[in-house]
Tab-separated table of C-alpha atoms in Angstrom:
chain	number	residue	atom	x	y	z
A	565	MET	CA	-6.212	-62.197	12.215
A	566	ASN	CA	-9.258	-60.028	12.978
A	567	ALA	CA	-8.021	-56.777	14.582
A	568	ASN	CA	-11.533	-56.036	15.875
A	569	LYS	CA	-11.821	-59.345	17.739
A	570	GLN	CA	-11.937	-58.777	21.480
A	571	GLU	CA	-11.356	-61.228	24.306
A	572	ARG	CA	-12.114	-60.857	28.015
A	573	LEU	CA	-8.695	-61.217	29.653
A	574	PHE	CA	-7.051	-61.016	33.073
A	575	PHE	CA	-3.719	-61.769	34.716
A	576	ALA	CA	-3.798	-64.335	37.516
A	577	LEU	CA	-1.902	-66.817	39.614
A	578	ALA	CA	-2.957	-70.441	39.200
A	579	LEU	CA	-3.734	-72.240	42.448
A	580	ASP	CA	-3.769	-75.807	41.113
A	581	THR	CA	-0.056	-76.066	40.312
A	582	PRO	CA	1.769	-79.318	41.181
A	583	ALA	CA	3.540	-77.684	44.151
A	584	ASN	CA	0.212	-76.468	45.565
A	585	GLN	CA	-1.900	-79.620	45.038
A	586	PRO	CA	-2.410	-80.538	48.731
A	587	VAL	CA	-3.433	-77.004	49.744
A	588	PHE	CA	-5.515	-76.575	46.559
A	589	HIS	CA	-7.425	-79.744	47.431
A	590	GLN	CA	-8.110	-78.351	50.931
A	591	LEU	CA	-9.291	-75.064	49.391
A	592	CYS	CA	-11.743	-76.933	47.126
A	593	GLN	CA	-13.086	-78.775	50.178
A	594	LEU	CA	-13.583	-75.460	51.993
A	595	ALA	CA	-15.398	-73.952	48.997
A	596	GLN	CA	-17.669	-76.980	48.772
A	597	ALA	CA	-18.467	-76.851	52.506
A	598	LEU	CA	-19.399	-73.144	52.574
A	599	PRO	CA	-22.905	-72.721	53.977
A	600	GLY	CA	-25.698	-70.681	52.477
A	601	GLU	CA	-27.085	-70.060	49.040
A	602	GLY	CA	-25.126	-68.826	46.080
A	603	ARG	CA	-23.035	-70.235	43.272
A	604	ARG	CA	-19.724	-71.890	44.088
A	605	VAL	CA	-16.831	-71.050	41.790
A	606	PRO	CA	-15.874	-74.284	39.976
A	607	ASP	CA	-12.579	-75.763	41.187
A	608	ARG	CA	-11.007	-75.327	37.733
A	609	ASN	CA	-11.741	-71.563	37.886
A	610	LEU	CA	-10.263	-70.841	41.332
A	611	HIS	CA	-7.403	-68.349	40.989
A	612	LEU	CA	-5.796	-65.258	42.492
A	613	THR	CA	-6.408	-62.296	40.179
A	614	LEU	CA	-3.493	-59.924	39.574
A	615	ALA	CA	-5.114	-57.492	37.119
A	616	PHE	CA	-8.476	-57.501	35.371
A	617	LEU	CA	-8.116	-56.267	31.790
A	618	GLY	CA	-11.657	-56.446	30.397
A	619	LEU	CA	-12.174	-56.621	26.635
A	620	VAL	CA	-8.821	-56.618	24.831
A	621	ASP	CA	-8.251	-56.490	21.062
A	622	GLU	CA	-5.451	-58.350	19.256
A	623	GLN	CA	-3.166	-55.307	18.992
A	624	GLN	CA	-3.508	-54.493	22.693
A	625	LYS	CA	-2.936	-58.149	23.554
A	626	ALA	CA	0.295	-58.321	21.529
A	627	HIS	CA	1.565	-55.067	23.115
A	628	LEU	CA	0.618	-56.326	26.564
A	629	MET	CA	2.495	-59.604	26.067
A	630	ASP	CA	5.622	-57.720	24.973
A	631	LEU	CA	5.472	-55.482	28.045
A	632	THR	CA	4.798	-58.422	30.358
A	633	SER	CA	7.838	-60.331	29.107
A	634	ALA	CA	10.073	-57.627	30.643
A	635	ILE	CA	8.626	-58.022	34.161
A	636	ALA	CA	11.026	-59.582	36.677
A	637	VAL	CA	9.621	-60.355	40.129
A	638	PRO	CA	10.834	-63.060	42.543
A	639	SER	CA	8.698	-66.078	43.351
A	640	PHE	CA	6.768	-65.778	46.605
A	641	ALA	CA	4.313	-67.367	48.997
A	642	PHE	CA	0.880	-65.962	49.817
A	643	HIS	CA	-0.696	-66.790	53.153
A	644	ALA	CA	-4.512	-66.699	53.114
A	645	SER	CA	-6.267	-66.911	56.467
A	646	VAL	CA	-9.123	-64.393	56.208
A	647	LEU	CA	-12.535	-65.591	55.022
A	648	LYS	CA	-14.924	-62.719	54.306
A	649	TYR	CA	-18.388	-62.012	52.956
A	650	ARG	CA	-18.591	-58.913	50.803
A	651	LYS	CA	-22.176	-57.685	50.752
A	652	ARG	CA	-21.705	-55.152	47.921
A	653	ASN	CA	-20.379	-57.838	45.550
A	654	ARG	CA	-22.450	-60.634	47.110
A	655	MET	CA	-19.477	-62.956	47.343
A	656	ILE	CA	-17.393	-64.965	49.778
A	657	TRP	CA	-13.660	-64.636	49.342
A	658	LEU	CA	-10.427	-65.748	50.938
A	659	GLY	CA	-7.627	-63.260	51.489
A	660	GLY	CA	-4.678	-62.500	53.691
A	661	ASN	CA	-3.716	-60.016	56.378
A	662	THR	CA	-0.534	-59.039	54.566
A	663	ILE	CA	0.491	-58.694	50.937
A	664	PRO	CA	3.971	-60.037	50.161
A	665	ALA	CA	6.131	-57.325	48.547
A	666	PRO	CA	6.703	-59.370	45.342
A	667	LEU	CA	2.934	-59.880	44.940
A	668	ALA	CA	2.264	-56.151	45.354
A	669	GLN	CA	5.058	-55.379	42.860
A	670	LEU	CA	3.752	-57.888	40.310
A	671	ALA	CA	0.222	-56.501	40.517
A	672	SER	CA	1.574	-52.949	40.164
A	673	ASP	CA	3.782	-53.862	37.177
A	674	LEU	CA	0.886	-55.600	35.419
A	675	LYS	CA	-1.425	-52.661	36.066
A	676	GLU	CA	1.187	-50.339	34.540
A	677	ALA	CA	1.579	-52.644	31.520
A	678	ALA	CA	-2.194	-52.642	31.035
A	679	LEU	CA	-2.279	-48.833	31.132
A	680	GLN	CA	0.565	-48.652	28.598
A	681	ALA	CA	-1.411	-51.011	26.336
A	682	GLY	CA	-4.365	-48.600	26.489
A	683	LEU	CA	-6.499	-50.589	28.935
A	684	GLU	CA	-8.325	-48.810	31.741
A	685	GLN	CA	-7.497	-49.909	35.272
A	686	GLU	CA	-9.246	-49.340	38.584
A	687	GLU	CA	-7.880	-46.590	40.815
A	688	ARG	CA	-8.262	-48.550	44.061
A	689	SER	CA	-5.314	-50.327	45.624
A	690	TYR	CA	-4.725	-54.005	44.941
A	691	LYS	CA	-6.300	-56.395	47.432
A	692	PRO	CA	-5.471	-60.045	46.662
A	693	HIS	CA	-8.314	-62.482	47.160
A	694	ILE	CA	-9.674	-65.796	45.930
A	695	THR	CA	-13.395	-65.715	45.137
A	696	LEU	CA	-15.011	-68.910	46.423
A	697	LYS	CA	-18.738	-68.251	46.066
A	698	LYS	CA	-20.816	-65.705	44.130
A	699	GLN	CA	-24.418	-64.485	44.232
A	700	VAL	CA	-24.588	-64.851	48.008
A	701	ARG	CA	-27.495	-62.672	49.169
A	702	GLN	CA	-26.585	-62.612	52.844
A	703	ARG	CA	-23.653	-63.508	55.041
A	704	PRO	CA	-23.819	-67.194	55.951
A	705	ASP	CA	-23.871	-67.907	59.642
A	706	PRO	CA	-21.754	-69.472	60.864
A	707	MET	CA	-18.799	-68.857	58.555
A	708	PRO	CA	-15.932	-71.353	58.831
A	709	GLU	CA	-13.202	-70.218	61.213
A	710	ASN	CA	-9.495	-70.926	61.476
A	711	VAL	CA	-8.857	-71.118	57.743
A	712	ASP	CA	-5.180	-71.259	56.883
A	713	PHE	CA	-3.731	-71.710	53.390
A	714	SER	CA	-0.233	-71.043	52.045
A	715	PHE	CA	0.335	-71.004	48.294
A	716	HIS	CA	3.753	-70.752	46.646
A	717	PHE	CA	3.894	-69.131	43.215
A	718	GLN	CA	6.584	-69.578	40.584
A	719	HIS	CA	4.579	-68.455	37.505
A	720	PHE	CA	1.813	-66.056	36.566
A	721	GLY	CA	-0.350	-66.136	33.496
A	722	LEU	CA	-2.630	-64.320	31.072
A	723	TYR	CA	-6.097	-65.877	31.140
A	724	ILE	CA	-9.162	-65.687	28.929
A	725	SER	CA	-12.720	-65.906	30.206
A	726	GLU	CA	-14.708	-68.038	27.744
A	727	GLN	CA	-18.441	-68.715	27.601
A	728	VAL	CA	-19.207	-72.439	27.783
A	729	ASN	CA	-22.337	-74.574	27.883
A	730	THR	CA	-22.708	-76.719	30.970
A	731	ALA	CA	-25.282	-79.180	32.278
A	732	ARG	CA	-26.793	-76.271	34.238
A	733	GLY	CA	-26.847	-73.856	31.300
A	734	SER	CA	-24.154	-71.419	30.307
A	735	GLY	CA	-21.085	-70.640	32.373
A	736	VAL	CA	-17.510	-69.448	32.062
A	737	ARG	CA	-14.196	-71.239	31.853
A	738	TYR	CA	-10.869	-69.569	32.546
A	739	ARG	CA	-8.085	-70.783	30.282
A	740	CYS	CA	-4.414	-69.819	30.454
A	741	LEU	CA	-3.150	-68.317	27.184
A	742	ARG	CA	0.445	-67.813	28.272
A	743	GLN	CA	2.596	-68.135	31.389
A	744	TRP	CA	5.653	-66.220	32.548
A	745	PRO	CA	8.092	-67.448	35.196
A	746	LEU	CA	8.799	-65.566	38.379
A	747	THR	CA	12.475	-65.245	39.269
A	748	PRO	CA	13.601	-68.214	41.387
A	749	THR	CA	14.660	-67.324	44.928
A	750	GLN	CA	17.412	-68.921	46.996
A	751	GLN	CA	14.705	-70.999	48.742
A	752	ASP	CA	13.442	-72.274	45.339
A	753	ASN	CA	16.963	-73.348	44.410
A	754	GLN	CA	17.383	-75.191	47.737
A	755	ASP	CA	14.072	-76.995	47.169
A	756	LEU	CA	15.391	-78.321	43.851
A	757	GLU	CA	18.514	-79.847	45.448
């Protein structure tokens, strides 16, 4: 194993899980229908970021995985009904008006684990969002209204951002390296009955 090898990693929640397939399909349709110029995020790369880690070496990665295995947060739902254009980042994203307490706790715990593994983290508070389109020079008009998506999460994962060659040139693919379960809630147990 090459200790100097670095990978671009992040923690995220997958949107295309079996339980979320109908709403994920609707989200892909929304992303495809967004007006204006820019580059749409490929369906396979749509996710909800929990913590961006940047370049991580093998030792940091192993430490991070150990720390992450101790995290215990209940499963939760995230309601996304706010579609925004962010001029500074030139992107269109989908977010929510409220952050469920378990989501805020999970993001905080992962940020703390990253710091303990020696990885720098942003100072700003966590704002969950799903990036739908990048390199958007100006706010499209009109933007779709009345968007309403509810995702239920039972796992979170550590993802790698890999360079890939596509028909349009180079791009990135996000691949899950490892998943951890969230603690089932009473509602999850009732759904299984």
